[in-house]
Short mmCIF file of C-alpha atoms in Angstrom, two decimals:
data_model
loop_
_atom_site.label_atom_id
_atom_site.label_comp_id
_atom_site.label_asym_id
_atom_site.label_seq_id
_atom_site.Cartn_x
_atom_site.Cartn_y
_atom_site.Cartn_z
CA MET A 94 85.52 100.15 100.42
CA VAL A 95 85.40 103.81 100.20
CA GLN A 96 88.02 105.28 97.48
CA ARG A 97 89.40 108.91 97.80
CA PRO A 98 92.05 110.77 96.47
CA ASP A 99 95.49 110.85 97.86
CA SER A 100 95.61 114.48 97.58
CA THR A 101 93.91 117.51 98.51
CA VAL A 102 94.20 121.04 96.97
CA GLY A 103 93.23 124.05 99.33
CA PRO A 104 92.13 124.31 102.82
CA CYS A 105 90.86 121.39 104.72
CA ASP A 106 88.76 120.30 107.58
CA PHE A 107 90.03 117.63 109.53
CA GLY A 108 88.38 114.91 111.63
CA LEU A 109 90.22 113.61 114.88
CA ILE A 110 89.95 110.55 116.49
CA VAL A 111 91.97 109.12 119.94
CA ILE A 112 91.23 105.92 120.87
CA GLY A 113 91.89 104.53 124.23
CA ASP A 114 90.06 103.89 127.58
CA GLU A 115 92.90 105.14 129.26
CA VAL A 116 92.24 108.50 127.94
CA LEU A 117 88.62 108.25 128.38
CA ASN A 118 88.55 107.01 132.03
CA GLY A 119 92.12 106.44 132.99
CA PRO A 120 95.52 108.58 133.74
CA ARG A 121 96.53 110.07 130.57
CA THR A 122 94.91 113.41 129.44
CA ASP A 123 94.28 113.41 125.23
CA ALA A 124 97.65 115.73 124.38
CA HIS A 125 96.32 115.32 120.69
CA LEU A 126 93.54 117.63 120.51
CA PRO A 127 95.58 120.79 121.18
CA PHE A 128 98.92 119.59 119.04
CA PHE A 129 96.53 118.75 116.14
CA LYS A 130 94.87 122.21 116.80
CA SER A 131 97.95 124.42 116.48
CA LEU A 132 99.59 121.98 113.54
CA LEU A 133 96.49 122.37 111.31
CA LEU A 134 96.04 126.01 111.76
CA ALA A 135 99.79 126.58 111.15
CA ARG A 136 99.01 125.06 107.57
CA GLY A 137 95.94 126.86 106.71
CA HIS A 138 93.85 123.92 107.55
CA THR A 139 91.48 123.38 110.59
CA LEU A 140 90.01 120.92 112.92
CA ALA A 141 86.11 120.29 111.99
CA TRP A 142 85.72 117.97 114.65
CA HIS A 143 87.03 115.54 117.55
CA TRP A 144 86.44 112.26 118.81
CA VAL A 145 87.86 110.12 121.91
CA LEU A 146 86.96 106.51 121.97
CA PRO A 147 86.99 103.84 123.97
CA ASP A 148 88.82 100.19 123.03
CA ASP A 149 85.48 98.60 122.25
CA PRO A 150 85.35 96.97 119.09
CA ALA A 151 81.61 97.61 118.21
CA VAL A 152 81.82 101.42 118.89
CA LEU A 153 85.16 101.72 117.02
CA THR A 154 83.71 100.09 114.06
CA ASP A 155 80.19 102.01 113.92
CA HIS A 156 82.15 105.07 114.24
CA LEU A 157 85.01 104.31 111.38
CA ARG A 158 82.20 103.13 109.18
CA TYR A 159 80.32 106.90 109.77
CA SER A 160 83.87 108.59 109.42
CA PHE A 161 84.71 106.76 106.34
CA SER A 162 81.49 107.52 104.61
CA ARG A 163 82.28 111.25 105.07
CA ALA A 164 84.64 113.57 102.96
CA ASP A 165 86.73 114.88 105.43
CA PRO A 166 90.47 113.60 105.68
CA VAL A 167 90.94 112.18 109.29
CA PHE A 168 93.84 111.52 111.61
CA VAL A 169 93.21 108.32 114.12
CA CYS A 170 95.57 107.99 117.11
CA GLY A 171 95.67 104.67 118.77
CA GLY A 172 94.70 100.83 118.96
CA ILE A 173 96.80 99.82 116.06
CA GLY A 174 99.42 97.59 118.60
CA ALA A 175 99.49 94.03 118.66
CA THR A 176 98.12 93.30 122.34
CA PRO A 177 94.93 92.17 122.87
CA ASP A 178 93.17 95.70 123.83
CA ASP A 179 94.20 97.16 120.19
CA HIS A 180 91.46 96.86 118.10
CA THR A 181 91.79 99.75 115.38
CA ARG A 182 93.35 97.46 112.79
CA ALA A 183 90.60 94.80 112.65
CA CYS A 184 87.80 97.55 113.28
CA ALA A 185 89.15 99.77 110.23
CA ALA A 186 88.82 96.45 107.99
CA ALA A 187 85.02 95.61 109.30
CA ALA A 188 83.96 99.50 108.78
CA ALA A 189 85.55 99.35 105.36
CA GLY A 190 84.09 95.94 104.36
CA VAL A 191 87.38 94.78 103.46
CA ALA A 192 89.45 91.55 105.03
CA LEU A 193 92.52 91.71 107.74
CA VAL A 194 95.39 90.83 105.30
CA ARG A 195 99.37 90.65 106.08
CA HIS A 196 100.66 93.72 104.35
CA PRO A 197 104.28 92.34 102.83
CA GLN A 198 106.18 95.59 103.08
CA GLY A 199 104.72 95.81 106.98
CA ARG A 200 105.86 92.57 107.71
CA ALA A 201 109.43 93.08 106.21
CA LEU A 202 109.69 96.16 108.57
CA ILE A 203 108.69 94.65 111.59
CA GLU A 204 110.71 91.57 110.73
CA GLY A 205 113.77 93.92 110.09
CA ARG A 206 113.35 95.59 113.60
CA PHE A 207 112.73 92.53 115.60
CA GLY A 208 114.23 89.66 113.72
CA GLY A 209 112.87 86.39 115.17
CA SER A 210 111.52 87.80 117.87
CA ALA A 211 108.89 89.54 115.69
CA TYR A 212 106.71 85.91 116.00
CA PRO A 213 104.03 85.49 117.12
CA HIS A 214 102.96 88.66 118.50
CA ARG A 215 104.61 91.71 117.09
CA ILE A 216 104.11 90.45 113.39
CA LEU A 217 100.26 90.85 114.01
CA MET A 218 101.07 94.98 113.63
CA ALA A 219 101.49 93.96 110.02
CA ASP A 220 97.90 92.64 109.59
CA LEU A 221 95.78 95.65 107.97
CA PRO A 222 93.02 96.52 106.13
CA ALA A 223 93.20 94.97 102.61
CA GLY A 224 94.12 98.22 100.27
CA ALA A 225 95.74 100.26 102.96
CA GLU A 226 98.79 102.05 102.29
CA LEU A 227 101.86 102.09 105.09
CA VAL A 228 102.48 105.14 106.97
CA PHE A 229 106.08 105.58 107.71
CA ASN A 230 107.15 105.91 111.26
CA PRO A 231 110.52 107.57 111.82
CA TYR A 232 110.63 106.49 115.48
CA ASN A 233 111.05 102.95 115.51
CA GLN A 234 110.11 102.02 111.87
CA ILE A 235 106.35 100.08 112.91
CA PRO A 236 104.37 102.01 110.24
CA GLY A 237 101.30 103.10 110.81
CA PHE A 238 98.82 102.78 107.72
CA SER A 239 95.93 105.17 105.50
CA LEU A 240 92.61 104.15 104.23
CA ALA A 241 90.09 106.20 102.30
CA ALA A 242 91.84 109.38 103.77
CA HIS A 243 92.14 108.25 107.03
CA TRP A 244 95.62 108.09 108.58
CA PHE A 245 96.13 105.52 111.12
CA LEU A 246 98.69 106.84 113.83
CA PRO A 247 100.28 105.29 117.17
CA GLY A 248 98.88 106.77 120.48
CA PHE A 249 102.13 107.94 121.56
CA PRO A 250 102.72 111.62 120.61
CA GLU A 251 106.37 110.93 120.10
CA MET A 252 105.23 108.56 117.07
CA ALA A 253 101.98 109.99 115.97
CA TRP A 254 102.92 113.90 115.70
CA PRO A 255 105.90 113.52 113.10
CA MET A 256 104.32 110.96 111.01
CA ALA A 257 100.99 113.37 111.20
CA GLU A 258 103.29 116.26 109.88
CA ALA A 259 104.81 114.23 107.19
CA VAL A 260 101.18 113.07 105.73
CA LEU A 261 100.47 117.04 106.04
CA ASP A 262 103.56 118.02 103.66
CA GLN A 263 103.10 115.05 101.25
CA HIS A 264 99.20 115.31 100.88
CA PHE A 265 98.02 118.46 101.66
CA GLY A 266 100.99 121.36 101.84
CA THR A 267 99.52 124.62 102.78
CA ALA A 268 96.51 127.18 102.56
CA GLU A 269 95.50 130.37 102.79
CA PRO A 270 95.47 130.78 106.68
CA LEU A 271 92.50 131.32 108.95
CA ARG A 272 91.75 134.78 110.10
CA GLU A 273 89.70 136.07 113.33
CA ALA A 274 88.57 139.32 114.00
CA ALA A 275 86.94 139.97 117.02
CA LEU A 276 84.99 143.37 119.29
CA GLU A 277 84.01 143.28 122.64
CA VAL A 278 80.14 143.92 123.27
CA VAL A 279 79.85 145.35 126.44
CA GLY A 280 76.13 145.79 128.53
CA VAL A 281 74.21 144.18 125.85
CA PRO A 282 72.16 140.47 126.07
CA GLU A 283 73.65 138.39 123.49
CA SER A 284 70.28 137.83 122.51
CA GLU A 285 70.27 141.32 121.03
CA LEU A 286 72.95 140.21 118.55
CA ILE A 287 71.19 137.76 116.97
CA PRO A 288 69.56 140.21 114.06
CA LEU A 289 73.15 141.56 113.44
CA MET A 290 74.38 138.29 113.24
CA ASP A 291 72.14 137.25 110.89
CA ASP A 292 72.47 140.46 108.40
CA LEU A 293 76.01 139.86 108.42
CA GLY A 294 75.96 136.58 107.73
CA GLY A 295 73.56 136.84 104.87
CA ARG A 296 76.08 139.81 103.35
CA PHE A 297 79.09 137.92 103.81
CA PRO A 298 78.54 133.94 103.74
CA GLU A 299 81.94 132.70 103.24
CA LEU A 300 82.58 134.12 106.67
CA LYS A 301 81.70 132.52 109.86
CA LEU A 302 80.48 134.50 112.82
CA PHE A 303 80.63 133.82 116.37
CA SER A 304 79.57 134.93 119.76
CA LEU A 305 81.47 134.27 122.44
CA PRO A 306 79.92 135.61 126.24
CA HIS A 307 82.48 136.10 128.74
CA ILE A 308 81.51 136.05 132.48
CA GLY A 309 83.14 137.47 135.91
CA ALA A 310 84.84 140.74 136.67
CA ASP A 311 84.44 142.07 133.46
CA PRO A 312 81.39 140.88 131.70
CA HIS A 313 81.25 141.18 127.87
CA ILE A 314 80.37 139.17 124.78
CA LEU A 315 83.31 138.39 122.29
CA LEU A 316 81.70 138.97 118.71
CA GLY A 317 83.73 138.48 115.79
CA VAL A 318 84.28 136.39 112.48
CA ARG A 319 86.54 134.09 111.16
CA GLY A 320 87.62 133.67 107.21
CA ARG A 321 90.53 133.16 105.01
CA CYS A 322 89.90 136.71 103.01
CA ASP A 323 90.04 140.13 103.68
CA LEU A 324 87.92 140.51 107.42
CA GLY A 325 88.05 144.47 106.94
CA PRO A 326 84.67 145.02 105.26
CA VAL A 327 82.72 142.84 107.65
CA MET A 328 84.37 144.42 110.72
CA GLU A 329 83.46 147.59 109.31
CA ALA A 330 79.82 146.28 109.11
CA LEU A 331 79.95 144.99 112.77
CA ARG A 332 81.01 148.52 114.33
CA ALA A 333 78.52 150.28 112.16
CA GLY A 334 75.61 147.70 113.13
CA LEU A 335 76.32 147.82 116.58
CA ALA A 336 76.89 151.94 116.51
CA ARG A 337 73.34 151.98 114.97
CA GLY A 338 71.67 149.86 117.77
CA SER A 339 73.34 152.18 120.08
CA MET A 340 75.18 148.85 121.69
CA ASN A 341 78.54 149.69 123.55
CA PHE A 342 81.58 147.95 122.47
CA ARG A 343 85.61 148.18 122.03
CA GLU A 344 88.25 147.21 120.53
CA ARG A 345 89.22 143.23 121.48
CA THR A 346 92.30 143.70 124.25
CA VAL A 347 93.39 140.16 124.15
CA GLN A 348 94.45 138.34 120.85
#
């Protein structure tokens, strides 16, 4: 079983997994992606990757096994209910190589919420991978769970989002914000920017340069940089490099 610390210092790159056939091929739109992007950026963290997976045990187990092998903290939304199409709990156990066992505190919460009607079906939501810890659900007290720096939450945004906020506040806090600055390059093929980007990437390795072409009525290339330090020096170097190459540019007009 993968073991990881419960807290992380400094900015983190998170993964996000959204589970559900209703998102892939049904009527629901994935609302989690824009929310988690905003949530993480506001706290100085970033979203490194995002998967949308089906309600397919083989696919879920394989992807979770790979995700468990990485260092990224991950939020997983969906599939932790008690109906036959909810496979996430069992797949997480299989991916971690542990048994699915009834969590005593989870059982108590579900019994307290539903009484005798917790049996025989609702109580299944207390069957969690061995070693999992509960994630409190303020909406209806039916918990999610954490395992190997993965936080498994309900698919419903009304439940998942407050739970994710609490996880971040408890385990990750805030970090230096990610900053971005860019120029709009006009009348220049993107390929001609590669030598300048390579040069600046070598001189400022702690930063990430990007090139984003825009087509339409005002064709241009948004050429810029992201990072957590002062972006002034690299932007001055970018302006100087464009000027040396006689490449037209303007200050960014839309932030």
